[in-house]
Amino acid sequence: MANNAAPLERLIEQFSRFPGIGRKGATRMAYQVLGMSAADAMELAKAIEEAHTRLHRCRICQDYTEGDLCRVCASPKRDQSIICVVESPRDISAFERTREYNGLYHVLHGLISPMDGIGAEQLCVKELLARLGDGTVKEVIMATNPTVEGEATAMYLAKLIKPMGIRTTRLAYGLPVGSSLEYADETTLYRALSGRDEL
Amino acid sequence: MANNAAPLERLIEQFSRFPGIGRKGATRMAYQVLGMSAADAMELAKAIEEAHTRLHRCRICQDYTEGDLCRVCASPKRDQSIICVVESPRDISAFERTREYNGLYHVLHGLISPMDGIGAEQLCVKELLARLGDGTVKEVIMATNPTVEGEATAMYLAKLIKPMGIRTTRLAYGLPVGSSLEYADETTLYRALSGRDEL
């Protein structure tokens, strides 16, 4: 469009706010919207509105859900004695796909990051601590990303939780399955070595 | 989210319809929407609705515009004797950025593609022909993409326009500026050779 009319410009700007979508990608998306039927465009707009109005955080684990409790927290089949702490709701899907974990989750909705001005008080930390008071939970697994922020957050939480007499663990570091030794970075290789298992 | 509640699932599905956005990217975007403030999410939904309701095709060139005519068609400064035919409104921005073209445009809104079941009658071809009847236009530049579909569409249009006594040209093929000969494909190199210019 030669004159980049205001509504188009606004739409491009909106799409460019998504992480990983640059100006060019946002422009493509905006034109794609213009090329849609009116019904399809309204459906897209409505899906955005509905997701935002109908979903909210689970009262217990802070994952997104339509009801008061999410499916995991509401299930009587899940092991109530173990909580896996993750950064975002997306991480829960990854664990569920393994079909190996049967405990509960807790979503922090972020990581401690002094560089971005994010402290523990902006995360769902007090909601986590509130779940640990009655003696049901025996272990908390830190499953934050293996990054500086993820590490720092796990350390911070461990310091709060260990004194409560609850076992505090974190995911193992090591070689990704199917990867090649040749391309492993030194830190990962060191961790794989120091954490080696008996065969 | 463990239970991928219906509104989230619908939003992911909507985002995956965009070209170049896979299931993973769509999931990231959907969670990004959930993480927005309510006001931001509504603004996004509204931008989609507004772009779709407020923009429509220019009566003459079929580019998107808010008014009856787009800025190019409405300008008295543009050369009315030459029309550059493009596949999509996005292509117009590319030409405008060169600041070298001062003629008019015509957007086909697609290319002839028998494989996808798209024939000339689904493109804005009759709107183009309607502009050529009164003798104002002296030249039509085919600026469709240098692909099979782009070529076929340019050929098809040339066959219709040439008999009207209007000069019909197409963009030059050759080496992209700043590229390396070493990486040029044979067809491009052959075209660059056969279309060589006097120094």
CSV table of C-alpha atoms in Angstrom, one decimal:
chain,number,residue,atom,x,y,z
A,1,MET,CA,0.0,0.0,0.0
A,2,ALA,CA,1.5,3.3,-1.1
A,3,ASN,CA,-0.1,5.5,1.5
A,4,ASN,CA,0.0,3.0,4.4
A,5,ALA,CA,-3.4,4.1,5.7
A,6,ALA,CA,-3.6,4.5,9.5
A,7,PRO,CA,-5.6,1.3,10.2
A,8,LEU,CA,-3.1,-0.8,8.3
A,9,GLU,CA,-0.2,1.0,10.0
A,10,ARG,CA,-1.8,0.3,13.4
A,11,LEU,CA,-2.3,-3.3,12.7
A,12,ILE,CA,1.3,-3.7,11.5
A,13,GLU,CA,2.5,-2.1,14.7
A,14,GLN,CA,0.3,-4.4,16.8
A,15,PHE,CA,1.7,-7.5,15.1
A,16,SER,CA,5.3,-6.3,15.5
A,17,ARG,CA,4.9,-6.4,19.2
A,18,PHE,CA,4.9,-10.2,19.2
A,19,PRO,CA,8.3,-11.7,20.1
A,20,GLY,CA,10.1,-13.0,17.0
A,21,ILE,CA,7.9,-11.1,14.6
A,22,GLY,CA,9.7,-8.2,12.9
A,23,ARG,CA,8.4,-5.4,10.8
A,24,LYS,CA,8.4,-7.5,7.6
A,25,GLY,CA,6.6,-10.4,9.2
A,26,ALA,CA,4.0,-8.1,10.8
A,27,THR,CA,3.4,-6.4,7.4
A,28,ARG,CA,2.8,-9.8,5.8
A,29,MET,CA,0.4,-10.7,8.6
A,30,ALA,CA,-1.5,-7.4,8.3
A,31,TYR,CA,-2.0,-7.9,4.5
A,32,GLN,CA,-3.1,-11.5,5.2
A,33,VAL,CA,-5.8,-10.1,7.5
A,34,LEU,CA,-6.9,-7.7,4.8
A,35,GLY,CA,-7.1,-10.5,2.4
A,36,MET,CA,-9.3,-12.6,4.7
A,37,SER,CA,-13.1,-12.7,4.4
A,38,ALA,CA,-14.8,-10.4,6.8
A,39,ALA,CA,-16.1,-13.4,8.7
A,40,ASP,CA,-12.5,-14.8,9.1
A,41,ALA,CA,-11.1,-11.5,10.3
A,42,MET,CA,-13.9,-11.1,12.9
A,43,GLU,CA,-13.3,-14.7,14.0
A,44,LEU,CA,-9.6,-13.9,14.6
A,45,ALA,CA,-10.4,-10.7,16.5
A,46,LYS,CA,-13.0,-12.6,18.6
A,47,ALA,CA,-10.6,-15.5,19.4
A,48,ILE,CA,-8.2,-12.9,20.8
A,49,GLU,CA,-10.9,-11.3,22.9
A,50,GLU,CA,-12.3,-14.6,24.1
A,51,ALA,CA,-9.0,-16.1,25.1
A,52,HIS,CA,-8.4,-13.0,27.1
A,53,THR,CA,-11.8,-12.7,28.8
A,54,ARG,CA,-12.5,-16.4,29.3
A,55,LEU,CA,-9.1,-17.6,30.5
A,56,HIS,CA,-7.6,-16.7,33.9
A,57,ARG,CA,-5.1,-18.1,36.3
A,58,CYS,CA,-5.9,-21.4,38.2
A,59,ARG,CA,-6.4,-20.5,41.8
A,60,ILE,CA,-3.7,-23.0,42.9
A,61,CYS,CA,-1.0,-23.4,40.3
A,62,GLN,CA,-1.5,-20.1,38.3
A,63,ASP,CA,-1.7,-22.0,34.9
A,64,TYR,CA,-4.4,-20.6,32.6
A,65,THR,CA,-7.8,-22.2,32.8
A,66,GLU,CA,-11.4,-21.5,32.1
A,67,GLY,CA,-12.7,-22.9,35.4
A,68,ASP,CA,-11.6,-22.1,39.0
A,69,LEU,CA,-9.0,-24.9,38.9
A,70,CYS,CA,-7.0,-26.2,36.0
A,71,ARG,CA,-7.3,-29.8,34.9
A,72,VAL,CA,-4.1,-30.9,36.8
A,73,CYS,CA,-5.0,-29.3,40.1
A,74,ALA,CA,-8.6,-30.6,39.8
A,75,SER,CA,-7.5,-34.2,39.1
A,76,PRO,CA,-7.6,-36.7,42.1
A,77,LYS,CA,-5.1,-38.9,40.2
A,78,ARG,CA,-2.2,-36.5,40.4
A,79,ASP,CA,0.5,-36.9,43.1
A,80,GLN,CA,-0.2,-34.1,45.5
A,81,SER,CA,3.2,-34.4,47.3
A,82,ILE,CA,5.3,-33.0,44.5
A,83,ILE,CA,5.3,-29.7,42.7
A,84,CYS,CA,7.2,-28.8,39.5
A,85,VAL,CA,8.0,-25.1,39.3
A,86,VAL,CA,8.1,-23.6,35.8
A,87,GLU,CA,8.5,-20.2,34.3
A,88,SER,CA,5.5,-20.2,32.0
A,89,PRO,CA,2.3,-22.2,31.2
A,90,ARG,CA,4.0,-23.3,27.9
A,91,ASP,CA,6.5,-25.4,29.9
A,92,ILE,CA,3.7,-27.4,31.4
A,93,SER,CA,2.7,-28.8,28.0
A,94,ALA,CA,6.3,-29.9,27.5
A,95,PHE,CA,6.2,-31.9,30.7
A,96,GLU,CA,2.8,-33.3,30.0
A,97,ARG,CA,4.0,-34.6,26.6
A,98,THR,CA,6.6,-36.8,28.4
A,99,ARG,CA,3.7,-38.7,30.1
A,100,GLU,CA,6.2,-39.4,32.9
A,101,TYR,CA,5.4,-36.7,35.4
A,102,ASN,CA,2.3,-37.2,37.6
A,103,GLY,CA,2.8,-34.5,40.2
A,104,LEU,CA,1.5,-30.9,40.3
A,105,TYR,CA,2.8,-27.7,38.8
A,106,HIS,CA,3.4,-24.1,39.8
A,107,VAL,CA,3.8,-21.3,37.2
A,108,LEU,CA,5.9,-18.4,38.3
A,109,HIS,CA,4.9,-16.3,35.2
A,110,GLY,CA,8.5,-15.0,34.8
A,111,LEU,CA,12.0,-15.3,36.2
A,112,ILE,CA,13.9,-13.1,38.5
A,113,SER,CA,15.9,-10.7,36.3
A,114,PRO,CA,17.5,-7.6,37.9
A,115,MET,CA,18.5,-6.4,34.4
A,116,ASP,CA,14.9,-6.2,33.4
A,117,GLY,CA,13.9,-4.9,36.8
A,118,ILE,CA,11.9,-8.1,37.6
A,119,GLY,CA,12.1,-9.1,41.2
A,120,ALA,CA,10.6,-12.0,43.1
A,121,GLU,CA,7.6,-9.9,44.2
A,122,GLN,CA,6.5,-9.7,40.5
A,123,LEU,CA,6.4,-13.5,40.2
A,124,CYS,CA,3.9,-15.9,41.7
A,125,VAL,CA,6.2,-16.8,44.6
A,126,LYS,CA,3.9,-16.1,47.5
A,127,GLU,CA,1.3,-18.3,45.8
A,128,LEU,CA,3.9,-21.1,45.7
A,129,LEU,CA,4.9,-20.7,49.4
A,130,ALA,CA,1.2,-20.7,50.4
A,131,ARG,CA,1.0,-24.2,49.0
A,132,LEU,CA,3.9,-25.5,51.0
A,133,GLY,CA,2.6,-24.8,54.5
A,134,ASP,CA,0.4,-27.8,55.3
A,135,GLY,CA,2.9,-30.6,55.0
A,136,THR,CA,1.3,-32.3,51.9
A,137,VAL,CA,4.1,-31.3,49.6
A,138,LYS,CA,7.3,-33.3,50.1
A,139,GLU,CA,9.4,-32.2,47.1
A,140,VAL,CA,9.6,-29.1,44.9
A,141,ILE,CA,11.4,-29.6,41.5
A,142,MET,CA,12.9,-26.4,40.0
A,143,ALA,CA,12.3,-26.7,36.3
A,144,THR,CA,13.2,-23.2,35.3
A,145,ASN,CA,15.3,-22.8,32.1
A,146,PRO,CA,19.0,-23.5,32.2
A,147,THR,CA,19.9,-19.9,31.9
A,148,VAL,CA,21.3,-17.3,34.2
A,149,GLU,CA,17.9,-16.0,35.2
A,150,GLY,CA,16.5,-19.5,35.5
A,151,GLU,CA,19.4,-20.6,37.7
A,152,ALA,CA,19.1,-17.5,39.9
A,153,THR,CA,15.4,-17.9,40.3
A,154,ALA,CA,15.8,-21.6,41.3
A,155,MET,CA,18.5,-20.7,43.8
A,156,TYR,CA,16.4,-17.9,45.3
A,157,LEU,CA,13.4,-20.3,45.7
A,158,ALA,CA,15.5,-23.1,47.1
A,159,LYS,CA,16.8,-20.8,49.8
A,160,LEU,CA,13.2,-20.1,50.9
A,161,ILE,CA,11.9,-23.7,50.6
A,162,LYS,CA,14.7,-25.8,52.0
A,163,PRO,CA,14.3,-24.4,55.5
A,164,MET,CA,10.7,-25.6,55.5
A,165,GLY,CA,12.0,-29.1,55.5
A,166,ILE,CA,10.9,-29.8,51.9
A,167,ARG,CA,13.2,-31.6,49.4
A,168,THR,CA,14.2,-29.2,46.7
A,169,THR,CA,15.6,-30.5,43.5
A,170,ARG,CA,16.3,-29.3,40.0
A,171,LEU,CA,16.3,-30.8,36.5
A,172,ALA,CA,19.5,-32.6,35.5
A,173,TYR,CA,22.0,-30.9,33.2
A,174,GLY,CA,23.6,-33.0,30.5
A,175,LEU,CA,23.7,-33.8,26.9
A,176,PRO,CA,20.5,-33.5,25.0
A,177,VAL,CA,19.3,-36.9,23.7
A,178,GLY,CA,20.2,-37.3,20.0
A,179,SER,CA,22.8,-34.5,20.1
A,180,SER,CA,26.4,-34.9,19.1
A,181,LEU,CA,29.3,-34.6,21.6
A,182,GLU,CA,31.2,-32.7,19.0
A,183,TYR,CA,28.8,-29.8,19.2
A,184,ALA,CA,28.3,-29.8,23.0
A,185,ASP,CA,29.5,-26.6,24.7
A,186,GLU,CA,32.1,-26.9,27.5
A,187,THR,CA,29.7,-26.1,30.3
A,188,THR,CA,27.2,-28.7,29.2
A,189,LEU,CA,29.9,-31.3,28.8
A,190,TYR,CA,31.4,-30.5,32.2
A,191,ARG,CA,27.9,-30.9,33.7
A,192,ALA,CA,27.3,-34.1,31.9
A,193,LEU,CA,30.6,-35.4,33.2
A,194,SER,CA,30.2,-34.4,36.8
A,195,GLY,CA,26.6,-35.7,36.8
A,196,ARG,CA,27.5,-39.0,35.2
A,197,ASP,CA,25.3,-42.1,36.0
A,198,GLU,CA,26.2,-45.7,36.9
A,199,LEU,CA,25.6,-48.1,34.0
B,1,MET,CA,-1.3,-25.2,29.8
B,2,ALA,CA,-2.0,-28.7,30.6
B,3,ASN,CA,-5.6,-28.8,29.5
B,4,ASN,CA,-5.3,-26.5,26.5
B,5,ALA,CA,-8.6,-24.9,27.2
B,6,ALA,CA,-10.8,-24.4,24.2
B,7,PRO,CA,-10.3,-20.5,23.9
B,8,LEU,CA,-6.6,-21.0,23.9
B,9,GLU,CA,-6.8,-23.8,21.4
B,10,ARG,CA,-8.9,-21.7,19.1
B,11,LEU,CA,-6.5,-18.8,19.3
B,12,ILE,CA,-3.5,-21.0,18.5
B,13,GLU,CA,-5.4,-22.4,15.5
B,14,GLN,CA,-6.2,-18.9,14.3
B,15,PHE,CA,-2.6,-17.7,14.5
B,16,SER,CA,-1.3,-20.9,12.7
B,17,ARG,CA,-3.3,-19.9,9.7
B,18,PHE,CA,-0.9,-17.1,9.0
B,19,PRO,CA,1.7,-18.0,6.3
B,20,GLY,CA,5.1,-18.7,7.8
B,21,ILE,CA,3.7,-19.2,11.4
B,22,GLY,CA,3.8,-22.8,12.5
B,23,ARG,CA,2.1,-24.5,15.5
B,24,LYS,CA,5.0,-23.5,17.8
B,25,GLY,CA,5.0,-19.9,16.8
B,26,ALA,CA,1.2,-19.7,17.0
B,27,THR,CA,1.4,-21.1,20.6
B,28,ARG,CA,4.0,-18.5,21.6
B,29,MET,CA,1.8,-15.8,20.2
B,30,ALA,CA,-1.3,-17.1,21.9
B,31,TYR,CA,0.5,-17.1,25.3
B,32,GLN,CA,1.8,-13.7,24.5
B,33,VAL,CA,-1.8,-12.5,24.1
B,34,LEU,CA,-2.8,-14.1,27.4
B,35,GLY,CA,0.1,-12.3,29.1
B,36,MET,CA,-1.0,-8.9,27.7
B,37,SER,CA,-3.1,-6.5,29.8
B,38,ALA,CA,-6.8,-6.6,28.9
B,39,ALA,CA,-6.5,-3.2,27.3
B,40,ASP,CA,-3.6,-4.3,25.0
B,41,ALA,CA,-5.5,-7.5,24.0
B,42,MET,CA,-8.6,-5.5,23.1
B,43,GLU,CA,-6.5,-3.0,21.2
B,44,LEU,CA,-5.1,-5.9,19.1
B,45,ALA,CA,-8.5,-7.3,18.4
B,46,LYS,CA,-9.8,-3.9,17.5
B,47,ALA,CA,-6.9,-3.2,15.2
B,48,ILE,CA,-7.8,-6.3,13.3
B,49,GLU,CA,-11.5,-5.4,13.1
B,50,GLU,CA,-10.8,-1.8,12.1
B,51,ALA,CA,-8.3,-2.6,9.4
B,52,HIS,CA,-10.8,-5.0,7.9
B,53,THR,CA,-13.8,-2.7,8.2
B,54,ARG,CA,-12.2,0.6,7.4
B,55,LEU,CA,-9.9,-0.4,4.5
B,56,HIS,CA,-11.2,-1.4,1.1
B,57,ARG,CA,-9.9,-1.5,-2.4
B,58,CYS,CA,-9.2,1.7,-4.3
B,59,ARG,CA,-11.8,2.1,-7.0
B,60,ILE,CA,-9.1,2.4,-9.7
B,61,CYS,CA,-6.0,0.5,-8.8
B,62,GLN,CA,-7.4,-2.0,-6.2
B,63,ASP,CA,-4.7,-1.1,-3.6
B,64,TYR,CA,-6.1,-0.9,-0.1
B,65,THR,CA,-7.2,2.6,1.0
B,66,GLU,CA,-9.5,4.3,3.5
B,67,GLY,CA,-11.0,6.7,0.9
B,68,ASP,CA,-12.6,6.1,-2.4
B,69,LEU,CA,-9.2,6.5,-4.2
B,70,CYS,CA,-5.7,5.7,-2.9
B,71,ARG,CA,-3.1,8.3,-2.5
B,72,VAL,CA,-1.4,7.4,-5.8
B,73,CYS,CA,-4.5,7.4,-7.9
B,74,ALA,CA,-5.7,10.6,-6.3
B,75,SER,CA,-2.4,12.5,-6.9
B,76,PRO,CA,-2.3,14.9,-9.9
B,77,LYS,CA,1.5,14.6,-9.9
B,78,ARG,CA,1.6,11.0,-11.0
B,79,ASP,CA,2.2,10.1,-14.6
B,80,GLN,CA,-1.2,8.9,-15.8
B,81,SER,CA,0.3,7.3,-19.0
B,82,ILE,CA,2.0,4.4,-17.3
B,83,ILE,CA,0.7,1.5,-15.1
B,84,CYS,CA,2.8,-0.9,-13.2
B,85,VAL,CA,1.0,-4.2,-12.6
B,86,VAL,CA,1.8,-6.0,-9.4
B,87,GLU,CA,0.6,-9.1,-7.6
B,88,SER,CA,-0.2,-7.6,-4.2
B,89,PRO,CA,-0.4,-4.2,-2.4
B,90,ARG,CA,2.9,-5.0,-0.6
B,91,ASP,CA,4.8,-4.8,-3.9
B,92,ILE,CA,3.7,-1.1,-4.3
B,93,SER,CA,5.6,-0.2,-1.1
B,94,ALA,CA,8.7,-1.7,-2.6
B,95,PHE,CA,8.4,0.5,-5.7
B,96,GLU,CA,7.6,3.6,-3.7
B,97,ARG,CA,10.7,3.1,-1.7
B,98,THR,CA,12.9,3.4,-4.9
B,99,ARG,CA,11.5,6.9,-5.3
B,100,GLU,CA,12.2,6.4,-9.1
B,101,TYR,CA,8.7,5.4,-10.3
B,102,ASN,CA,6.2,8.1,-10.8
B,103,GLY,CA,3.4,6.3,-12.7
B,104,LEU,CA,0.3,4.5,-11.5
B,105,TYR,CA,-0.2,1.0,-10.2
B,106,HIS,CA,-2.6,-1.8,-10.6
B,107,VAL,CA,-3.0,-4.7,-8.1
B,108,LEU,CA,-4.0,-8.1,-9.4
B,109,HIS,CA,-4.5,-9.5,-5.9
B,110,GLY,CA,-3.0,-12.8,-6.9
B,111,LEU,CA,-1.4,-14.6,-9.8
B,112,ILE,CA,-2.7,-17.1,-12.3
B,113,SER,CA,-2.0,-20.5,-10.8
B,114,PRO,CA,-3.8,-23.5,-12.4
B,115,MET,CA,-2.2,-25.8,-9.7
B,116,ASP,CA,-4.1,-23.8,-7.0
B,117,GLY,CA,-7.2,-23.5,-9.2
B,118,ILE,CA,-6.7,-19.7,-9.6
B,119,GLY,CA,-7.7,-18.4,-13.0
B,120,ALA,CA,-7.6,-14.9,-14.5
B,121,GLU,CA,-11.3,-14.4,-13.6
B,122,GLN,CA,-10.4,-14.5,-9.9
B,123,LEU,CA,-7.8,-11.7,-10.3
B,124,CYS,CA,-8.5,-8.0,-10.9
B,125,VAL,CA,-7.9,-8.3,-14.6
B,126,LYS,CA,-11.1,-6.8,-15.9
B,127,GLU,CA,-10.5,-3.7,-13.7
B,128,LEU,CA,-7.1,-3.4,-15.4
B,129,LEU,CA,-8.5,-3.7,-18.9
B,130,ALA,CA,-11.2,-1.1,-18.0
B,131,ARG,CA,-8.4,1.4,-17.4
B,132,LEU,CA,-6.8,1.0,-20.8
B,133,GLY,CA,-9.7,1.9,-23.0
B,134,ASP,CA,-9.6,5.7,-23.3
B,135,GLY,CA,-6.1,6.1,-24.7
B,136,THR,CA,-4.5,7.7,-21.7
B,137,VAL,CA,-2.3,4.8,-20.8
B,138,LYS,CA,0.7,4.3,-23.2
B,139,GLU,CA,2.6,1.6,-21.3
B,140,VAL,CA,1.9,-1.2,-19.0
B,141,ILE,CA,4.8,-2.6,-17.0
B,142,MET,CA,4.4,-6.2,-15.8
B,143,ALA,CA,6.0,-6.3,-12.3
B,144,THR,CA,4.8,-9.7,-11.2
B,145,ASN,CA,7.4,-11.9,-9.4
B,146,PRO,CA,10.0,-13.7,-11.4
B,147,THR,CA,8.4,-17.1,-10.8
B,148,VAL,CA,6.5,-19.5,-13.0
B,149,GLU,CA,3.1,-18.1,-11.9
B,150,GLY,CA,4.4,-14.5,-12.2
B,151,GLU,CA,5.7,-15.2,-15.7
B,152,ALA,CA,2.5,-17.0,-16.8
B,153,THR,CA,0.4,-14.1,-15.6
B,154,ALA,CA,2.5,-11.5,-17.3
B,155,MET,CA,2.4,-13.4,-20.6
B,156,TYR,CA,-1.4,-13.8,-20.3
B,157,LEU,CA,-1.9,-10.1,-19.7
B,158,ALA,CA,0.5,-9.1,-22.4
B,159,LYS,CA,-1.5,-11.1,-24.9
B,160,LEU,CA,-4.6,-9.1,-24.0
B,161,ILE,CA,-3.0,-5.7,-23.8
B,162,LYS,CA,-0.6,-5.6,-26.8
B,163,PRO,CA,-3.5,-5.8,-29.3
B,164,MET,CA,-4.9,-2.6,-27.8
B,165,GLY,CA,-1.7,-0.8,-29.2
B,166,ILE,CA,-0.3,-0.3,-25.7
B,167,ARG,CA,3.4,-0.8,-25.0
B,168,THR,CA,3.8,-3.8,-22.7
B,169,THR,CA,7.1,-4.3,-20.8
B,170,ARG,CA,8.4,-6.3,-17.9
B,171,LEU,CA,11.0,-5.8,-15.3
B,172,ALA,CA,14.6,-6.7,-16.3
B,173,TYR,CA,16.0,-10.0,-15.2
B,174,GLY,CA,19.7,-10.0,-14.1
B,175,LEU,CA,22.0,-10.1,-11.1
B,176,PRO,CA,20.8,-8.6,-7.9
B,177,VAL,CA,22.8,-5.6,-7.0
B,178,GLY,CA,25.4,-6.4,-4.3
B,179,SER,CA,25.2,-10.2,-5.0
B,180,SER,CA,28.1,-12.4,-5.9
B,181,LEU,CA,28.5,-14.0,-9.4
B,182,GLU,CA,29.6,-17.2,-7.7
B,183,TYR,CA,26.2,-17.7,-6.2
B,184,ALA,CA,24.1,-16.7,-9.2
B,185,ASP,CA,21.9,-19.6,-10.5
B,186,GLU,CA,22.4,-20.5,-14.2
B,187,THR,CA,19.0,-19.1,-15.4
B,188,THR,CA,19.7,-15.7,-13.8
B,189,LEU,CA,23.2,-15.6,-15.2
B,190,TYR,CA,21.9,-16.5,-18.6
B,191,ARG,CA,19.3,-13.8,-18.4
B,192,ALA,CA,22.0,-11.3,-17.2
B,193,LEU,CA,24.2,-12.2,-20.1
B,194,SER,CA,21.5,-12.1,-22.8
B,195,GLY,CA,20.1,-8.8,-21.4
B,196,ARG,CA,23.6,-7.2,-21.1
B,197,ASP,CA,23.8,-3.4,-21.5
B,198,GLU,CA,26.2,-1.1,-23.4
B,199,LEU,CA,28.8,0.6,-21.1
